[in-house]
Amino acid sequence: MKKVLVIGSGGREHAIVDALSRSPQVGKIFCAPGNAGIAAQAECVAIKDTDVESLKNFALENGIDLAVVGPEVSLAAGVVDVFKAAGLRIFGPSKAAATIEASKDFAKQLMAKYDIPTAAFETFEDYDAAVEYVKKGSFPVVLKYDGLAAGKGVVIPETFEEAVETLKDMLLDDKFGKGKVVVEEFLTGPEFSFMCFVDGLDVYPMTLSQDHKRAYEGDKGPNTGGMGAYSPVPIITDEDLEFSLEHVMKPTAAAMVAEGCPFTGVLYGGLMKTPQGPKVIEFNCRFGDPETEVVLPRLETDIYDVFSAVADHTPMPELKWTEEVTMGFVMASKGYPGDYAKGFAIRGTERVESKIYHMGTAMKEGELVTAGGRVMIVVASAPTLQEAQAKAREDISKIECDNLFHRTDIGNKAFK
Ligand code: AMP
Ligand code: GLY
């Protein structure tokens, strides 16, 4: 029986642990650092997801057969390189390949060089030059901080004055960190998340999902890590999917090989179906969160075999997906994605029939409490998205907590 180490502590990692626990080959799952929900299905280990040396030592000392990396921060810290150098098997991209997410500018330059459809853009380090450029353009305009910002580094000002404020925050005051800004053309159309298992030139598509990035109902409010998702996405046709695979995902995998940083792991295409066809909004170098929580419950293939095929560069088993569809509603701490308080008791989860993946929870004096911005996701499965939505709504109403909010309109975009 195999021993697996999952790195990370959110809903995505909970869904990965859950999928691994369905594999008949997997005997023991560790999760570093994990959370209160993951602790029911895996042994949590108190090592930070960026402490790659300690993670490697843990894997060596405990005879780990395979490590699976969730968060981008671990990948950007070089966890895959460190594990491989120690002769350990690990699923995820190298630090060099993870740059496709860690630097928006790298991703945009790659797309420009290899003719991968994306919004027109320009990158700036200089505040005055950025202001001049924005002044000449149209609004809204898209401003992206060129570094990891947990889904919060994108601002879409409606006016020149707002744009100047944001550029000040990003380039003069370093409010997001020290980094460049990508100024992008504003595109319109429905968004969808296209995650693929990638091993160099080989690209194996997963079923589609759609995230809900804005904090409040009707896609209002600030961008978040994601407030809910569902899978599959009926508004995306087979032609859209084919185009996205052939003109985006496969050429991007090939571009990474050509650039000397072949990608192994999950390449996440955040795409928009514009009037001119699908275009790339962003690439991520890992499973999406909350997309993973609605996609992996639909995977029928043994996920240990899938991870192994990528990690070992061996043939991929056929990816099979359930007919049942999924819909997930995120419960977040009031104030998120801004400041929020923690430590509020969460009750009623035992009455919920759907799956619950914990995103930011902890145990305090024997009680489940909030411990993050996004706290948990309730994922309902049903024959149709309408039924899944109704079930998720009913289940989420059973959870009691004084400091949580959620969007009730997750999935409505599927019914338009
Ligand atoms: P990102 O972190 O790059 O995915 O951006 C976060 C969100 O901002 C996306 O999910 C979109 O909703 C929005 N966004 C980013 N880039 C654009 C763009 N060029 N045009 C319109 N909306 C965008
Ligand atoms: N849900 C978007 C992301 O994982 O970046």
XYZ file of C-alpha atoms and ligand atoms in Angstrom:
444
model
C 0.000 0.000 0.000
C 1.278 3.437 -0.951
C 2.081 6.312 1.365
C 1.249 9.746 -0.037
C 2.104 13.220 1.221
C -0.215 16.047 0.158
C 1.224 19.544 0.622
C -1.158 22.400 1.474
C -4.008 23.279 3.798
C -7.083 24.356 1.836
C -10.212 23.018 0.189
C -8.200 22.013 -2.853
C -5.942 19.830 -0.732
C -8.959 18.397 1.088
C -10.421 17.389 -2.301
C -7.070 15.854 -3.344
C -6.900 13.906 -0.066
C -10.503 12.789 -0.587
C -9.745 11.595 -4.149
C -6.612 9.748 -2.967
C -8.581 8.100 -0.184
C -10.767 6.484 -2.877
C -7.697 4.795 -4.431
C -7.368 1.129 -3.476
C -3.577 1.476 -3.772
C -3.241 4.215 -1.183
C -2.856 3.029 2.382
C -1.756 6.131 4.237
C -2.153 9.825 3.507
C -0.227 12.591 5.252
C -1.062 16.251 4.739
C 1.274 19.140 5.593
C 0.032 21.229 7.234
C -3.631 20.261 6.523
C -6.633 21.592 8.414
C -9.358 20.423 10.784
C -11.419 18.811 8.015
C -8.473 17.123 6.326
C -7.539 15.627 9.725
C -10.540 13.279 9.418
C -9.073 11.686 6.273
C -5.315 12.122 6.609
C -2.648 12.499 9.260
C -1.836 16.189 9.458
C 1.824 17.091 9.886
C 2.775 20.490 11.293
C 5.148 21.627 8.532
C 4.563 24.845 6.606
C 3.868 24.464 2.890
C 6.871 26.654 2.043
C 9.352 24.862 4.344
C 10.586 22.655 1.523
C 13.614 21.265 3.382
C 11.484 20.012 6.278
C 8.936 18.588 3.848
C 11.696 16.717 2.022
C 13.144 15.368 5.286
C 9.691 14.232 6.380
C 9.178 12.409 3.073
C 12.573 10.687 3.322
C 12.113 9.683 6.957
C 8.605 8.316 6.408
C 9.130 6.400 3.163
C 6.693 8.533 1.152
C 5.959 6.927 -2.239
C 4.524 10.055 -3.841
C 4.108 13.713 -2.874
C 1.361 15.884 -4.393
C 1.664 19.666 -4.247
C -1.400 21.895 -3.903
C -0.371 25.552 -3.533
C 1.593 27.777 -5.873
C 3.732 29.103 -3.005
C 5.238 25.635 -2.460
C 5.946 25.281 -6.180
C 7.442 28.775 -6.382
C 9.609 27.850 -3.373
C 11.046 24.983 -5.448
C 9.555 22.018 -3.599
C 9.520 19.838 -6.727
C 13.176 20.517 -7.515
C 14.212 19.772 -3.931
C 12.220 16.509 -3.776
C 13.530 15.326 -7.142
C 17.126 16.087 -6.203
C 16.589 13.832 -3.172
C 15.279 11.019 -5.414
C 11.661 11.444 -4.249
C 8.591 11.103 -6.497
C 6.509 14.248 -6.630
C 3.574 15.558 -8.689
C 3.924 19.197 -9.715
C 5.978 21.540 -11.900
C 9.555 22.631 -11.285
C 10.210 26.109 -9.933
C 11.156 27.255 -13.460
C 7.898 25.937 -14.946
C 5.863 27.428 -12.078
C 6.890 30.864 -13.368
C 3.928 30.612 -15.744
C 1.817 31.529 -12.718
C 4.335 33.295 -10.477
C 4.984 35.968 -13.135
C 2.074 37.368 -15.143
C 4.653 39.046 -17.375
C 6.392 35.726 -18.152
C 3.017 34.188 -19.074
C 2.051 37.136 -21.285
C 5.435 37.213 -23.070
C 5.173 33.460 -23.679
C 1.690 33.840 -25.164
C 2.814 36.719 -27.371
C 5.849 34.758 -28.625
C 3.881 31.571 -29.405
C 0.663 33.162 -30.731
C -1.548 31.917 -27.943
C -4.781 33.954 -27.882
C -4.881 36.446 -24.982
C -5.706 40.103 -24.234
C -3.399 42.772 -25.679
C -0.993 44.039 -23.004
C 2.037 46.092 -22.004
C 4.242 45.652 -18.930
C 5.519 48.535 -16.766
C 7.995 49.059 -13.971
C 7.800 52.833 -14.113
C 4.788 54.567 -12.594
C 4.797 57.623 -14.896
C 5.075 55.498 -18.036
C 2.179 53.307 -16.850
C 0.008 56.363 -16.138
C 0.771 57.797 -19.600
C -0.152 54.505 -21.276
C -3.397 54.117 -19.334
C -4.362 57.726 -20.106
C -4.318 56.953 -23.839
C -6.335 53.738 -23.538
C -9.992 52.903 -22.911
C -11.863 51.942 -19.746
C -12.355 49.706 -17.949
C -8.703 48.684 -18.017
C -7.128 45.646 -16.358
C -4.148 46.132 -14.008
C -2.293 43.035 -12.865
C 0.428 42.934 -10.272
C 3.253 40.765 -11.648
C 3.575 38.334 -8.744
C 1.693 35.871 -6.580
C -1.231 37.595 -4.837
C -3.675 34.755 -4.045
C -6.108 35.829 -6.759
C -6.226 39.379 -5.428
C -3.557 41.054 -7.573
C -5.954 42.091 -10.334
C -7.781 45.428 -10.282
C -10.161 46.605 -13.017
C -10.581 50.403 -12.705
C -13.564 51.982 -14.451
C -12.019 55.459 -14.599
C -8.630 57.086 -15.133
C -8.613 58.411 -11.541
C -9.161 54.938 -10.109
C -6.466 53.543 -12.386
C -3.980 56.125 -11.129
C -4.782 55.164 -7.509
C -4.172 51.476 -8.277
C -0.957 52.151 -10.166
C 0.208 54.166 -7.150
C -0.574 51.218 -4.851
C 1.195 48.765 -7.135
C 4.223 50.720 -8.383
C 4.917 53.493 -5.855
C 3.694 52.118 -2.527
C 4.395 48.405 -3.225
C 1.125 47.457 -1.526
C 1.131 44.078 -3.300
C 4.909 43.619 -2.988
C 7.776 44.789 -5.158
C 6.916 44.076 -8.758
C 5.928 45.149 -12.237
C 2.414 45.785 -13.526
C 0.822 44.261 -16.597
C -1.733 46.621 -18.170
C -4.235 44.622 -20.172
C -7.102 45.126 -22.593
C -10.503 44.446 -20.953
C -12.182 41.403 -22.484
C -15.797 40.314 -22.147
C -17.528 36.948 -22.108
C -18.103 34.007 -19.807
C -15.058 32.596 -18.047
C -14.235 28.934 -17.617
C -11.461 26.951 -16.005
C -9.699 24.389 -18.144
C -7.341 22.257 -16.089
C -5.136 19.717 -17.847
C -2.695 17.131 -16.593
C 0.483 17.937 -18.486
C 3.649 15.906 -18.906
C 5.962 17.802 -21.253
C 4.255 17.690 -24.653
C 1.438 15.419 -23.490
C -1.781 17.171 -22.438
C -4.722 15.351 -20.840
C -7.797 17.541 -20.364
C -9.986 17.418 -17.274
C -13.695 18.141 -17.306
C -14.472 21.879 -17.320
C -15.545 24.002 -14.368
C -16.466 27.616 -13.720
C -15.345 29.707 -10.779
C -17.076 32.786 -9.318
C -14.273 35.216 -8.524
C -16.160 38.242 -7.215
C -17.038 38.406 -3.544
C -20.741 39.289 -3.788
C -23.979 38.323 -5.561
C -24.274 39.231 -9.229
C -20.476 39.303 -9.658
C -20.138 42.491 -7.631
C -17.375 43.437 -5.234
C -13.669 42.697 -5.127
C -11.934 39.693 -6.667
C -11.385 36.760 -4.333
C -9.685 33.378 -4.565
C -13.113 32.080 -5.699
C -16.555 31.965 -4.043
C -17.999 28.872 -5.694
C -17.801 26.643 -8.748
C -19.595 24.001 -10.725
C -18.756 21.315 -13.272
C -19.274 20.801 -16.181
C -19.961 24.129 -17.956
C -22.862 23.826 -20.428
C -22.271 27.227 -22.099
C -18.891 26.026 -23.372
C -19.409 23.999 -26.553
C -17.357 21.062 -27.800
C -15.888 23.422 -30.424
C -14.786 25.872 -27.710
C -13.186 23.001 -25.836
C -11.441 21.670 -28.938
C -10.160 25.155 -29.793
C -8.914 25.685 -26.246
C -7.107 22.352 -26.216
C -5.534 22.710 -29.678
C -4.796 26.444 -29.698
C -4.138 27.163 -26.032
C -3.233 24.228 -23.814
C -1.206 22.077 -26.235
C 0.772 25.007 -27.723
C 1.477 26.301 -24.213
C 2.821 22.930 -23.104
C 4.957 22.847 -26.264
C 6.131 26.426 -25.630
C 7.282 25.485 -22.136
C 9.300 22.589 -23.602
C 10.779 24.908 -26.240
C 11.708 27.445 -23.547
C 13.618 24.773 -21.640
C 11.178 24.511 -18.729
C 8.880 21.577 -19.581
C 5.722 21.542 -17.506
C 4.713 18.528 -15.417
C 1.632 18.729 -13.221
C -1.670 20.562 -13.603
C -1.677 23.423 -16.069
C -4.722 25.564 -15.340
C -6.035 27.725 -18.154
C -8.313 30.505 -16.943
C -10.097 31.228 -20.221
C -12.746 33.633 -21.432
C -15.139 32.867 -24.271
C -14.920 36.238 -26.034
C -16.830 37.154 -29.204
C -13.556 36.323 -31.031
C -13.280 32.886 -29.394
C -11.580 31.598 -26.242
C -8.697 33.713 -24.927
C -6.404 33.264 -21.947
C -7.042 35.399 -18.870
C -4.410 33.650 -16.762
C -2.418 30.482 -16.351
C -1.937 28.740 -13.044
C 0.651 26.047 -12.390
C -1.567 23.928 -10.130
C -5.087 22.755 -9.428
C -7.596 25.626 -9.107
C -9.303 26.351 -5.829
C -12.361 25.980 -5.661
C -12.445 24.257 -9.096
C -10.679 21.146 -7.784
C -13.414 20.687 -5.188
C -16.029 20.286 -7.961
C -13.855 18.501 -10.545
C -12.098 15.755 -8.567
C -15.307 14.333 -7.039
C -16.309 13.599 -10.664
C -13.076 11.711 -11.490
C -13.651 7.957 -11.660
C -10.104 7.016 -12.651
C -7.744 6.099 -9.795
C -6.005 9.399 -9.089
C -2.877 7.676 -7.773
C -2.375 6.257 -11.291
C -2.953 9.692 -12.814
C -0.406 11.406 -10.561
C 2.066 8.554 -11.099
C 1.782 8.746 -14.900
C 2.803 12.413 -14.817
C 5.468 12.025 -12.131
C 7.064 9.016 -13.882
C 6.449 10.154 -17.495
C 4.553 6.914 -18.199
C 1.298 6.447 -20.195
C -1.767 8.125 -18.711
C -4.809 5.961 -17.954
C -8.048 7.093 -19.593
C -9.642 9.882 -17.559
C -13.279 8.995 -16.825
C -15.836 11.388 -15.337
C -19.131 10.689 -13.593
C -22.421 11.664 -15.240
C -23.385 13.310 -11.954
C -22.546 16.998 -11.938
C -21.289 19.091 -9.026
C -21.895 22.519 -7.555
C -19.941 24.067 -4.689
C -20.767 27.081 -2.513
C -17.942 28.679 -0.526
C -18.564 30.024 2.980
C -16.149 32.869 3.729
C -15.389 34.985 6.782
C -17.201 38.335 6.824
C -14.759 40.938 5.513
C -12.947 38.553 3.135
C -11.070 39.248 0.816
C -10.161 42.159 3.114
C -9.468 41.844 6.838
C -11.514 39.377 8.830
C -11.649 37.924 12.337
C -11.065 34.225 13.107
C -12.057 31.750 15.798
C -15.871 31.693 15.373
C -17.605 28.399 16.192
C -19.078 26.471 13.237
C -22.020 24.184 14.005
C -24.383 21.936 12.084
C -21.935 20.388 9.609
C -23.022 16.883 10.694
C -26.486 17.570 9.252
C -25.074 18.283 5.777
C -25.482 15.500 3.200
C -23.207 17.027 0.526
C -19.454 16.839 0.724
C -17.798 19.542 2.798
C -14.221 20.434 1.989
C -12.549 22.551 4.639
C -10.611 25.575 3.387
C -9.701 27.456 6.553
C -10.788 25.722 9.748
C -9.175 24.660 13.015
C -10.151 22.866 16.217
C -10.195 24.993 19.372
C -11.068 23.379 22.696
C -12.834 20.542 20.897
C -14.870 22.847 18.697
C -14.631 23.510 14.964
C -13.788 27.187 14.357
C -13.081 29.514 11.445
C -9.383 29.977 10.713
C -9.152 31.616 7.284
C -10.760 33.884 4.704
C -12.429 31.107 2.792
C -13.595 28.666 5.454
C -15.352 25.751 3.760
C -17.065 24.694 0.572
C -20.258 22.652 0.405
C -20.204 20.511 -2.761
C -23.444 18.893 -3.906
C -23.655 16.178 -6.581
C -26.823 15.504 -8.575
C -27.982 14.456 -12.043
C -28.448 18.106 -13.111
C -26.896 21.434 -12.152
C -30.311 22.755 -11.070
C -30.697 19.902 -8.624
C -27.113 20.269 -7.422
C -27.678 23.976 -6.818
C -30.864 23.344 -4.834
C -29.121 20.686 -2.767
C -26.092 22.886 -2.060
C -28.369 25.759 -0.995
C -30.334 23.534 1.330
C -27.210 22.060 2.873
C -25.447 25.378 3.345
C -28.470 26.667 5.281
C -27.846 23.950 7.882
C -24.441 25.373 8.797
C -24.472 27.894 11.629
C -21.741 30.426 12.250
C -21.852 34.065 13.315
C -19.130 35.251 11.001
C -19.658 33.593 7.606
C -21.222 34.753 4.342
C -21.764 33.092 0.996
C -23.105 33.887 -2.457
C -26.476 32.294 -3.144
C -26.227 32.802 -6.928
C -23.450 30.283 -7.641
C -24.329 28.395 -10.825
C -26.950 30.843 -12.127
C -24.680 31.610 -15.065
C -25.141 28.022 -16.238
C -28.875 28.537 -16.691
C -28.826 31.664 -18.868
P -6.652 36.711 -12.964
O -6.109 36.635 -11.573
O -5.659 37.111 -13.986
O -7.442 35.487 -13.317
O -7.785 37.837 -12.936
C -8.827 37.800 -11.996
C -10.120 38.116 -12.658
O -10.088 39.418 -13.243
C -10.474 37.188 -13.809
O -11.081 36.010 -13.391
C -11.389 38.050 -14.624
O -12.704 38.021 -14.118
C -10.834 39.417 -14.449
N -9.937 39.716 -15.565
C -8.613 39.478 -15.635
N -8.120 39.859 -16.820
C -9.138 40.357 -17.538
C -9.259 40.916 -18.841
N -8.211 41.072 -19.653
N -10.483 41.329 -19.243
C -11.547 41.208 -18.419
N -11.504 40.698 -17.184
C -10.309 40.273 -16.742
N -9.989 29.713 -8.580
C -8.925 30.344 -9.232
C -7.603 29.871 -8.843
O -7.430 28.795 -8.315
O -6.643 30.586 -9.073
